[in-house]
PDB file of C-alpha atoms in Angstrom:
ATOM      1  CA  UNK Q 241      41.843 -24.867  26.859  1.00 81.00           C
ATOM      2  CA  UNK Q 242      43.164 -28.144  28.185  1.00 94.00           C
ATOM      3  CA  UNK Q 243      44.169 -31.059  25.997  1.00 97.00           C
ATOM      4  CA  UNK Q 244      42.484 -34.087  27.591  1.00 98.00           C
ATOM      5  CA  UNK Q 245      43.963 -37.566  27.090  1.00 98.00           C
ATOM      6  CA  UNK Q 246      42.429 -40.789  28.436  1.00 98.00           C
ATOM      7  CA  UNK Q 247      44.649 -43.827  28.970  1.00 98.00           C
ATOM      8  CA  UNK Q 248      42.764 -47.067  28.306  1.00 97.00           C
ATOM      9  CA  UNK Q 249      43.394 -50.789  28.080  1.00 96.00           C
ATOM     10  CA  UNK Q 250      40.942 -53.621  28.717  1.00 94.00           C
ATOM     11  CA  UNK Q 251      43.648 -55.605  30.544  1.00 93.00           C
ATOM     12  CA  UNK Q 252      45.180 -54.628  33.859  1.00 90.00           C
ATOM     13  CA  UNK Q 253      48.885 -54.736  34.637  1.00 91.00           C
ATOM     14  CA  UNK Q 254      50.003 -53.282  31.314  1.00 94.00           C
ATOM     15  CA  UNK Q 255      51.817 -50.218  32.679  1.00 92.00           C
ATOM     16  CA  UNK Q 256      48.903 -47.810  32.301  1.00 94.00           C
ATOM     17  CA  UNK Q 257      49.407 -46.282  35.732  1.00 92.00           C
ATOM     18  CA  UNK Q 258      53.181 -45.983  35.344  1.00 93.00           C
ATOM     19  CA  UNK Q 259      52.725 -44.299  31.972  1.00 95.00           C
ATOM     20  CA  UNK Q 260      50.145 -41.879  33.359  1.00 97.00           C
ATOM     21  CA  UNK Q 261      52.439 -40.920  36.235  1.00 96.00           C
ATOM     22  CA  UNK Q 262      55.484 -40.396  34.041  1.00 95.00           C
ATOM     23  CA  UNK Q 263      53.578 -38.254  31.537  1.00 97.00           C
ATOM     24  CA  UNK Q 264      52.136 -36.151  34.361  1.00 97.00           C
ATOM     25  CA  UNK Q 265      55.485 -35.732  36.120  1.00 96.00           C
ATOM     26  CA  UNK Q 266      57.341 -34.723  32.973  1.00 96.00           C
ATOM     27  CA  UNK Q 267      54.686 -32.411  31.541  1.00 97.00           C
ATOM     28  CA  UNK Q 268      54.501 -30.520  34.847  1.00 97.00           C
ATOM     29  CA  UNK Q 269      58.151 -30.696  35.972  1.00 96.00           C
ATOM     30  CA  UNK Q 270      60.064 -30.373  32.699  1.00 95.00           C
ATOM     31  CA  UNK Q 271      57.587 -28.544  30.459  1.00 96.00           C
ATOM     32  CA  UNK Q 272      56.098 -26.407  33.271  1.00 97.00           C
ATOM     33  CA  UNK Q 273      52.566 -27.164  32.087  1.00 98.00           C
ATOM     34  CA  UNK Q 274      49.609 -27.109  34.435  1.00 98.00           C
ATOM     35  CA  UNK Q 275      48.479 -30.730  34.580  1.00 98.00           C
ATOM     36  CA  UNK Q 276      45.464 -32.419  36.147  1.00 98.00           C
ATOM     37  CA  UNK Q 277      45.389 -36.182  36.679  1.00 98.00           C
ATOM     38  CA  UNK Q 278      41.895 -37.661  36.975  1.00 98.00           C
ATOM     39  CA  UNK Q 279      42.003 -41.128  38.501  1.00 98.00           C
ATOM     40  CA  UNK Q 280      38.888 -43.020  37.385  1.00 97.00           C
ATOM     41  CA  UNK Q 281      40.372 -46.436  38.164  1.00 95.00           C
ATOM     42  CA  UNK Q 282      38.926 -47.951  41.389  1.00 94.00           C
ATOM     43  CA  UNK Q 283      42.313 -49.551  42.054  1.00 93.00           C
ATOM     44  CA  UNK Q 284      43.461 -45.994  42.998  1.00 95.00           C
ATOM     45  CA  UNK Q 285      47.048 -46.743  41.976  1.00 94.00           C
ATOM     46  CA  UNK Q 286      47.631 -43.303  40.466  1.00 96.00           C
ATOM     47  CA  UNK Q 287      46.054 -41.629  43.484  1.00 97.00           C
ATOM     48  CA  UNK Q 288      48.245 -43.308  46.102  1.00 96.00           C
ATOM     49  CA  UNK Q 289      51.315 -42.717  43.916  1.00 95.00           C
ATOM     50  CA  UNK Q 290      50.661 -38.961  43.966  1.00 97.00           C
ATOM     51  CA  UNK Q 291      49.438 -38.419  47.546  1.00 97.00           C
ATOM     52  CA  UNK Q 292      50.042 -40.220  50.835  1.00 96.00           C
ATOM     53  CA  UNK Q 293      47.652 -43.083  51.520  1.00 95.00           C
ATOM     54  CA  UNK Q 294      46.590 -41.532  54.842  1.00 96.00           C
ATOM     55  CA  UNK Q 295      45.652 -38.319  53.042  1.00 97.00           C
ATOM     56  CA  UNK Q 296      43.687 -40.303  50.464  1.00 97.00           C
ATOM     57  CA  UNK Q 297      41.780 -42.268  53.123  1.00 97.00           C
ATOM     58  CA  UNK Q 298      40.875 -39.028  54.941  1.00 97.00           C
ATOM     59  CA  UNK Q 299      39.667 -37.425  51.730  1.00 97.00           C
ATOM     60  CA  UNK Q 300      37.655 -40.491  50.802  1.00 97.00           C
ATOM     61  CA  UNK Q 301      35.832 -40.419  54.151  1.00 97.00           C
ATOM     62  CA  UNK Q 302      35.139 -36.683  53.757  1.00 97.00           C
ATOM     63  CA  UNK Q 303      33.596 -37.070  50.291  1.00 97.00           C
ATOM     64  CA  UNK Q 304      36.554 -35.495  48.507  1.00 98.00           C
ATOM     65  CA  UNK Q 305      37.113 -38.245  45.941  1.00 98.00           C
ATOM     66  CA  UNK Q 306      35.285 -39.222  42.765  1.00 97.00           C
ATOM     67  CA  UNK Q 307      33.216 -41.703  44.740  1.00 96.00           C
ATOM     68  CA  UNK Q 308      31.143 -38.808  46.081  1.00 97.00           C
ATOM     69  CA  UNK Q 309      30.588 -37.401  42.596  1.00 96.00           C
ATOM     70  CA  UNK Q 310      29.019 -40.630  41.366  1.00 94.00           C
ATOM     71  CA  UNK Q 311      27.122 -41.149  44.620  1.00 93.00           C
ATOM     72  CA  UNK Q 312      25.536 -37.728  44.057  1.00 92.00           C
ATOM     73  CA  UNK Q 313      24.428 -38.904  40.638  1.00 88.00           C
ATOM     74  CA  UNK Q 314      22.873 -42.065  42.017  1.00 86.00           C
ATOM     75  CA  UNK Q 315      21.093 -40.512  44.971  1.00 86.00           C
ATOM     76  CA  UNK Q 316      20.344 -37.064  43.538  1.00 86.00           C
ATOM     77  CA  UNK Q 317      22.458 -35.248  46.137  1.00 92.00           C
ATOM     78  CA  UNK Q 318      24.890 -32.364  45.728  1.00 93.00           C
ATOM     79  CA  UNK Q 319      27.726 -32.983  48.196  1.00 96.00           C
ATOM     80  CA  UNK Q 320      30.700 -33.135  45.818  1.00 97.00           C
ATOM     81  CA  UNK Q 321      32.774 -29.942  45.497  1.00 97.00           C
ATOM     82  CA  UNK Q 322      35.248 -30.065  42.609  1.00 98.00           C
ATOM     83  CA  UNK Q 323      37.324 -27.185  43.986  1.00 97.00           C
ATOM     84  CA  UNK Q 324      37.819 -28.918  47.343  1.00 98.00           C
ATOM     85  CA  UNK Q 325      38.328 -32.362  45.802  1.00 98.00           C
ATOM     86  CA  UNK Q 326      41.274 -31.376  43.580  1.00 98.00           C
ATOM     87  CA  UNK Q 327      44.592 -31.865  45.407  1.00 98.00           C
ATOM     88  CA  UNK Q 328      47.193 -29.254  44.440  1.00 98.00           C
ATOM     89  CA  UNK Q 329      50.896 -29.717  43.700  1.00 98.00           C
ATOM     90  CA  UNK Q 330      51.046 -33.489  44.133  1.00 98.00           C
ATOM     91  CA  UNK Q 331      53.792 -36.084  43.491  1.00 96.00           C
ATOM     92  CA  UNK Q 332      56.493 -37.677  45.607  1.00 93.00           C
ATOM     93  CA  UNK Q 333      59.151 -35.616  43.790  1.00 93.00           C
ATOM     94  CA  UNK Q 334      60.683 -32.913  45.975  1.00 89.00           C
ATOM     95  CA  UNK Q 335      57.619 -32.615  48.189  1.00 91.00           C
ATOM     96  CA  UNK Q 336      55.257 -32.083  45.256  1.00 96.00           C
ATOM     97  CA  UNK Q 337      55.454 -30.674  41.732  1.00 97.00           C
ATOM     98  CA  UNK Q 338      54.073 -27.192  41.233  1.00 97.00           C
ATOM     99  CA  UNK Q 339      51.209 -27.206  38.746  1.00 97.00           C
ATOM    100  CA  UNK Q 340      50.525 -30.957  39.019  1.00 98.00           C
ATOM    101  CA  UNK Q 341      47.074 -31.572  40.513  1.00 98.00           C
ATOM    102  CA  UNK Q 342      45.006 -34.688  41.211  1.00 98.00           C
ATOM    103  CA  UNK Q 343      41.316 -35.583  41.281  1.00 98.00           C
ATOM    104  CA  UNK Q 344      41.506 -38.729  43.446  1.00 98.00           C
ATOM    105  CA  UNK Q 345      39.807 -42.059  42.949  1.00 97.00           C
ATOM    106  CA  UNK Q 346      38.232 -44.421  45.468  1.00 96.00           C
ATOM    107  CA  UNK Q 347      37.893 -48.153  45.986  1.00 94.00           C
ATOM    108  CA  UNK Q 348      34.178 -47.424  46.305  1.00 92.00           C
ATOM    109  CA  UNK Q 349      33.969 -46.878  42.556  1.00 91.00           C
ATOM    110  CA  UNK Q 350      33.927 -50.659  42.132  1.00 88.00           C
ATOM    111  CA  UNK Q 351      30.492 -51.005  43.695  1.00 86.00           C
ATOM    112  CA  UNK Q 352      29.294 -47.706  42.247  1.00 86.00           C
ATOM    113  CA  UNK Q 353      30.022 -48.785  38.690  1.00 79.00           C
ATOM    114  CA  UNK Q 354      27.861 -51.876  39.209  1.00 74.00           C
ATOM    115  CA  UNK Q 355      24.976 -49.596  40.191  1.00 77.00           C
ATOM    116  CA  UNK Q 356      25.396 -46.944  37.487  1.00 72.00           C
ATOM    117  CA  UNK Q 357      22.278 -48.153  35.707  1.00 59.00           C
ATOM    118  CA  UNK Q 358      20.301 -46.662  38.599  1.00 60.00           C
ATOM    119  CA  UNK Q 359      21.287 -43.177  37.468  1.00 60.00           C
ATOM    120  CA  UNK Q 360      19.271 -43.469  34.279  1.00 54.00           C
ATOM    121  CA  UNK Q 361      16.249 -44.487  36.312  1.00 53.00           C
ATOM    122  CA  UNK Q 362      16.469 -41.504  38.658  1.00 53.00           C
ATOM    123  CA  UNK Q 363      13.672 -39.237  37.560  1.00 45.00           C
ATOM    124  CA  UNK Q 364      15.091 -36.067  39.129  1.00 53.00           C
ATOM    125  CA  UNK Q 365      18.562 -36.411  37.613  1.00 55.00           C
ATOM    126  CA  UNK Q 366      18.842 -34.978  34.111  1.00 63.00           C
ATOM    127  CA  UNK Q 367      22.530 -35.565  33.344  1.00 74.00           C
ATOM    128  CA  UNK Q 368      23.447 -38.606  31.238  1.00 86.00           C
ATOM    129  CA  UNK Q 369      25.364 -41.252  33.230  1.00 90.00           C
ATOM    130  CA  UNK Q 370      28.257 -40.780  30.791  1.00 92.00           C
ATOM    131  CA  UNK Q 371      28.401 -36.997  31.333  1.00 94.00           C
ATOM    132  CA  UNK Q 372      28.606 -36.850  35.126  1.00 95.00           C
ATOM    133  CA  UNK Q 373      32.349 -36.155  35.123  1.00 97.00           C
ATOM    134  CA  UNK Q 374      32.018 -33.673  32.261  1.00 96.00           C
ATOM    135  CA  UNK Q 375      29.618 -31.487  34.209  1.00 96.00           C
ATOM    136  CA  UNK Q 376      31.803 -31.633  37.322  1.00 97.00           C
ATOM    137  CA  UNK Q 377      35.104 -30.648  35.674  1.00 98.00           C
ATOM    138  CA  UNK Q 378      33.824 -28.003  33.255  1.00 96.00           C
ATOM    139  CA  UNK Q 379      34.456 -25.159  35.757  1.00 96.00           C
ATOM    140  CA  UNK Q 380      38.153 -26.029  36.116  1.00 97.00           C
ATOM    141  CA  UNK Q 381      39.301 -27.397  32.738  1.00 96.00           C
ATOM    142  CA  UNK Q 382      40.482 -23.999  31.527  1.00 92.00           C
ATOM    143  CA  UNK Q 383      42.923 -23.910  34.459  1.00 97.00           C
ATOM    144  CA  UNK Q 384      45.040 -26.634  32.860  1.00 98.00           C
ATOM    145  CA  UNK Q 385      47.168 -27.258  29.786  1.00 98.00           C
ATOM    146  CA  UNK Q 386      46.850 -31.053  29.981  1.00 98.00           C
ATOM    147  CA  UNK Q 387      44.413 -33.408  31.680  1.00 98.00           C
ATOM    148  CA  UNK Q 388      45.341 -37.104  31.927  1.00 98.00           C
ATOM    149  CA  UNK Q 389      42.540 -39.560  32.710  1.00 98.00           C
ATOM    150  CA  UNK Q 390      43.546 -42.962  34.081  1.00 97.00           C
ATOM    151  CA  UNK Q 391      40.618 -45.222  33.141  1.00 96.00           C
ATOM    152  CA  UNK Q 392      39.642 -48.607  34.605  1.00 94.00           C
ATOM    153  CA  UNK Q 393      40.365 -51.733  32.493  1.00 94.00           C
ATOM    154  CA  UNK Q 394      36.927 -51.876  30.891  1.00 92.00           C
ATOM    155  CA  UNK Q 395      34.583 -49.856  28.703  1.00 93.00           C
ATOM    156  CA  UNK Q 396      31.909 -49.390  31.354  1.00 91.00           C
ATOM    157  CA  UNK Q 397      30.136 -46.196  32.349  1.00 92.00           C
ATOM    158  CA  UNK Q 398      33.004 -44.901  34.495  1.00 94.00           C
ATOM    159  CA  UNK Q 399      35.441 -45.203  31.593  1.00 95.00           C
ATOM    160  CA  UNK Q 400      32.926 -43.578  29.244  1.00 95.00           C
ATOM    161  CA  UNK Q 401      32.888 -40.570  31.554  1.00 96.00           C
ATOM    162  CA  UNK Q 402      36.571 -40.151  30.758  1.00 97.00           C
ATOM    163  CA  UNK Q 403      35.987 -40.631  27.051  1.00 97.00           C
ATOM    164  CA  UNK Q 404      33.258 -37.975  27.019  1.00 97.00           C
ATOM    165  CA  UNK Q 405      35.696 -35.256  28.158  1.00 97.00           C
ATOM    166  CA  UNK Q 406      38.694 -36.377  26.093  1.00 98.00           C
ATOM    167  CA  UNK Q 407      40.293 -35.030  22.946  1.00 98.00           C
ATOM    168  CA  UNK Q 408      42.444 -38.144  22.553  1.00 98.00           C
ATOM    169  CA  UNK Q 409      42.964 -41.590  24.012  1.00 98.00           C
ATOM    170  CA  UNK Q 410      46.195 -43.519  24.446  1.00 98.00           C
ATOM    171  CA  UNK Q 411      46.516 -47.306  24.681  1.00 98.00           C
ATOM    172  CA  UNK Q 412      49.463 -48.482  26.801  1.00 97.00           C
ATOM    173  CA  UNK Q 413      50.086 -52.173  26.204  1.00 98.00           C
ATOM    174  CA  UNK Q 414      52.625 -54.905  26.757  1.00 97.00           C
ATOM    175  CA  UNK Q 415      53.538 -56.328  23.337  1.00 97.00           C
ATOM    176  CA  UNK Q 416      51.999 -59.742  23.903  1.00 96.00           C
ATOM    177  CA  UNK Q 417      48.837 -61.474  22.717  1.00 94.00           C
ATOM    178  CA  UNK Q 418      46.667 -61.057  25.816  1.00 94.00           C
ATOM    179  CA  UNK Q 419      47.487 -57.376  26.344  1.00 95.00           C
ATOM    180  CA  UNK Q 420      46.881 -56.361  22.730  1.00 96.00           C
ATOM    181  CA  UNK Q 421      43.828 -58.543  22.143  1.00 94.00           C
ATOM    182  CA  UNK Q 422      41.341 -55.845  23.147  1.00 95.00           C
ATOM    183  CA  UNK Q 423      42.727 -53.017  21.002  1.00 97.00           C
ATOM    184  CA  UNK Q 424      40.127 -53.380  18.196  1.00 97.00           C
ATOM    185  CA  UNK Q 425      37.344 -53.520  20.788  1.00 96.00           C
ATOM    186  CA  UNK Q 426      38.570 -50.235  22.275  1.00 97.00           C
ATOM    187  CA  UNK Q 427      38.971 -48.371  19.001  1.00 97.00           C
ATOM    188  CA  UNK Q 428      35.725 -49.647  17.460  1.00 97.00           C
ATOM    189  CA  UNK Q 429      33.677 -48.937  20.596  1.00 96.00           C
ATOM    190  CA  UNK Q 430      35.097 -45.443  21.058  1.00 97.00           C
ATOM    191  CA  UNK Q 431      34.602 -44.689  17.363  1.00 97.00           C
ATOM    192  CA  UNK Q 432      30.959 -45.780  17.529  1.00 97.00           C
ATOM    193  CA  UNK Q 433      30.335 -43.679  20.634  1.00 96.00           C
ATOM    194  CA  UNK Q 434      32.109 -40.662  19.177  1.00 97.00           C
ATOM    195  CA  UNK Q 435      30.024 -40.827  16.018  1.00 96.00           C
ATOM    196  CA  UNK Q 436      26.758 -41.318  17.892  1.00 96.00           C
ATOM    197  CA  UNK Q 437      27.401 -38.631  20.533  1.00 95.00           C
ATOM    198  CA  UNK Q 438      29.329 -36.256  18.236  1.00 95.00           C
ATOM    199  CA  UNK Q 439      32.445 -36.396  20.402  1.00 96.00           C
ATOM    200  CA  UNK Q 440      35.789 -34.995  19.283  1.00 92.00           C
ATOM    201  CA  UNK Q 441      37.913 -37.820  20.740  1.00 97.00           C
ATOM    202  CA  UNK Q 442      40.534 -39.418  18.468  1.00 96.00           C
ATOM    203  CA  UNK Q 443      43.043 -42.260  18.964  1.00 97.00           C
ATOM    204  CA  UNK Q 444      46.463 -40.857  19.783  1.00 97.00           C
ATOM    205  CA  UNK Q 445      48.282 -44.149  19.480  1.00 97.00           C
ATOM    206  CA  UNK Q 446      49.656 -47.284  21.129  1.00 98.00           C
ATOM    207  CA  UNK Q 447      52.451 -47.072  23.705  1.00 98.00           C
ATOM    208  CA  UNK Q 448      54.490 -50.252  24.087  1.00 98.00           C
ATOM    209  CA  UNK Q 449      55.269 -50.928  27.756  1.00 96.00           C
ATOM    210  CA  UNK Q 450      57.264 -53.463  29.782  1.00 95.00           C
ATOM    211  CA  UNK Q 451      59.142 -54.269  26.562  1.00 96.00           C
ATOM    212  CA  UNK Q 452      61.799 -56.990  26.640  1.00 95.00           C
ATOM    213  CA  UNK Q 453      63.967 -56.866  23.562  1.00 94.00           C
ATOM    214  CA  UNK Q 454      65.197 -60.426  24.113  1.00 95.00           C
ATOM    215  CA  UNK Q 455      61.685 -61.922  23.984  1.00 95.00           C
ATOM    216  CA  UNK Q 456      60.669 -63.287  20.598  1.00 97.00           C
ATOM    217  CA  UNK Q 457      56.991 -62.930  21.546  1.00 96.00           C
ATOM    218  CA  UNK Q 458      57.380 -59.193  22.142  1.00 97.00           C
ATOM    219  CA  UNK Q 459      59.196 -58.592  18.859  1.00 97.00           C
ATOM    220  CA  UNK Q 460      56.798 -60.644  16.759  1.00 97.00           C
ATOM    221  CA  UNK Q 461      53.815 -58.932  18.403  1.00 97.00           C
ATOM    222  CA  UNK Q 462      55.309 -55.541  17.596  1.00 97.00           C
ATOM    223  CA  UNK Q 463      55.727 -56.587  13.964  1.00 97.00           C
ATOM    224  CA  UNK Q 464      52.092 -57.654  13.909  1.00 96.00           C
ATOM    225  CA  UNK Q 465      50.943 -54.358  15.435  1.00 97.00           C
ATOM    226  CA  UNK Q 466      53.032 -52.328  12.993  1.00 96.00           C
ATOM    227  CA  UNK Q 467      51.532 -54.217  10.070  1.00 96.00           C
ATOM    228  CA  UNK Q 468      47.980 -53.844  11.335  1.00 96.00           C
ATOM    229  CA  UNK Q 469      48.424 -50.155  12.117  1.00 95.00           C
ATOM    230  CA  UNK Q 470      49.112 -49.647   8.405  1.00 95.00           C
ATOM    231  CA  UNK Q 471      46.371 -51.910   7.065  1.00 96.00           C
ATOM    232  CA  UNK Q 472      43.603 -52.096   9.687  1.00 96.00           C
ATOM    233  CA  UNK Q 473      41.826 -48.929  10.910  1.00 93.00           C
ATOM    234  CA  UNK Q 474      41.092 -50.708  14.204  1.00 95.00           C
ATOM    235  CA  UNK Q 475      44.774 -50.343  15.108  1.00 96.00           C
ATOM    236  CA  UNK Q 476      46.101 -46.788  15.641  1.00 96.00           C
ATOM    237  CA  UNK Q 477      49.707 -45.695  15.130  1.00 95.00           C
ATOM    238  CA  UNK Q 478      52.445 -47.085  17.365  1.00 97.00           C
ATOM    239  CA  UNK Q 479      54.751 -44.665  19.125  1.00 97.00           C
ATOM    240  CA  UNK Q 480      58.404 -45.287  18.356  1.00 96.00           C
ATOM    241  CA  UNK Q 481      59.462 -45.028  21.992  1.00 97.00           C
ATOM    242  CA  UNK Q 482      59.193 -48.346  23.829  1.00 96.00           C
ATOM    243  CA  UNK Q 483      59.071 -48.375  27.633  1.00 95.00           C
ATOM    244  CA  UNK Q 484      61.416 -51.156  28.766  1.00 93.00           C
ATOM    245  CA  UNK Q 485      60.621 -53.598  31.539  1.00 90.00           C
ATOM    246  CA  UNK Q 486      62.481 -52.419  34.654  1.00 85.00           C
ATOM    247  CA  UNK Q 487      61.924 -52.774  38.367  1.00 79.00           C
ATOM    248  CA  UNK Q 488      62.447 -49.000  38.644  1.00 76.00           C
ATOM    249  CA  UNK Q 489      59.279 -48.327  36.656  1.00 75.00           C
ATOM    250  CA  UNK Q 490      57.280 -50.059  39.385  1.00 76.00           C
ATOM    251  CA  UNK Q 491      59.273 -48.441  42.192  1.00 80.00           C
ATOM    252  CA  UNK Q 492      58.578 -44.996  40.728  1.00 80.00           C
ATOM    253  CA  UNK Q 493      54.932 -45.389  41.746  1.00 83.00           C
ATOM    254  CA  UNK Q 494      55.841 -45.728  45.449  1.00 87.00           C
ATOM    255  CA  UNK Q 495      54.856 -42.468  47.150  1.00 89.00           C
ATOM    256  CA  UNK Q 496      56.933 -43.323  50.224  1.00 88.00           C
ATOM    257  CA  UNK Q 497      60.102 -42.985  48.157  1.00 87.00           C
ATOM    258  CA  UNK Q 498      60.985 -39.267  48.046  1.00 88.00           C
ATOM    259  CA  UNK Q 499      63.309 -38.381  45.163  1.00 90.00           C
ATOM    260  CA  UNK Q 500      64.413 -34.773  44.718  1.00 89.00           C
ATOM    261  CA  UNK Q 501      64.340 -34.845  40.916  1.00 89.00           C
ATOM    262  CA  UNK Q 502      62.811 -36.833  38.062  1.00 90.00           C
ATOM    263  CA  UNK Q 503      66.306 -38.095  37.302  1.00 87.00           C
ATOM    264  CA  UNK Q 504      66.366 -39.749  40.713  1.00 88.00           C
ATOM    265  CA  UNK Q 505      62.848 -41.090  40.277  1.00 90.00           C
ATOM    266  CA  UNK Q 506      63.217 -42.555  36.781  1.00 86.00           C
ATOM    267  CA  UNK Q 507      66.954 -42.440  36.114  1.00 78.00           C
ATOM    268  CA  UNK Q 508      67.786 -46.094  36.628  1.00 67.00           C
ATOM    269  CA  UNK Q 509      68.783 -47.714  33.295  1.00 68.00           C
ATOM    270  CA  UNK Q 510      67.952 -44.465  31.481  1.00 84.00           C
ATOM    271  CA  UNK Q 511      64.223 -44.748  32.119  1.00 89.00           C
ATOM    272  CA  UNK Q 512      63.964 -40.969  32.522  1.00 90.00           C
ATOM    273  CA  UNK Q 513      65.321 -40.419  29.008  1.00 92.00           C
ATOM    274  CA  UNK Q 514      62.904 -42.990  27.582  1.00 94.00           C
ATOM    275  CA  UNK Q 515      59.890 -41.308  29.152  1.00 95.00           C
ATOM    276  CA  UNK Q 516      61.153 -37.907  27.983  1.00 95.00           C
ATOM    277  CA  UNK Q 517      61.259 -39.208  24.394  1.00 96.00           C
ATOM    278  CA  UNK Q 518      57.737 -40.557  24.742  1.00 97.00           C
ATOM    279  CA  UNK Q 519      56.472 -37.209  26.029  1.00 96.00           C
ATOM    280  CA  UNK Q 520      58.167 -35.475  23.093  1.00 96.00           C
ATOM    281  CA  UNK Q 521      56.416 -37.833  20.673  1.00 96.00           C
ATOM    282  CA  UNK Q 522      53.036 -37.287  22.299  1.00 95.00           C
ATOM    283  CA  UNK Q 523      53.593 -33.536  22.481  1.00 93.00           C
ATOM    284  CA  UNK Q 524      54.291 -33.450  18.747  1.00 91.00           C
ATOM    285  CA  UNK Q 525      51.045 -35.303  17.992  1.00 92.00           C
ATOM    286  CA  UNK Q 526      48.493 -33.269  19.956  1.00 91.00           C
TER     287      UNK Q 526
END
């Protein structure tokens, strides 16, 4: 049975996509796990980092992205096929990593999320708006060891679909005030939903991203987070591994760059070793 981890932050630009990609690459390439990435974020950054943009656009037009799944829910249709929608052996590393699969996102999810309230009013549709994804992926979850869900920067219905299938959630965040401000909102909201809906999801922890050791703000924020993680249940544990700010982390998400190994993709300034340590920490905690 797959271990499902959602990656969530209420603020964009915090390294959520980069973290998702690195975890997926390493779990599939180094650990030889079967990994599925589910891109729920309408920005589609994870999607176009794992498959060519032309391929994504073609799939989106053919109803082979998550847009079609949620359109089916809104209009009581049945066009989405999970088996056709999953893209096999994705990544820009060496022509694709065996065992790393993708369920692609769509820019159309932006408008769809605004209309999700219509689902509840559809008399012929019996699935909860928050369980649409759950029903769709149930037939394939047992095919994977890990499922990583890249969630949009909010706690709307689309994000809740990720939460409803997850065992854990991870909060990537830059160690500054604005990026960490929403952590209690995330943990409290997810805890309330889990209790009400009897979900098994638990906080896995906080991953510090884009860290600059020479910035006083970053170091004082980390001290604050460490203190609160020990005294305030709204703040989960903090992983020891900090992802440094590097240009290479952003470049690694460019599908048009075609490295032959993860060392080539993340190796600049030892970024590959940092991500490996993070994966080891996460692996030891699930």
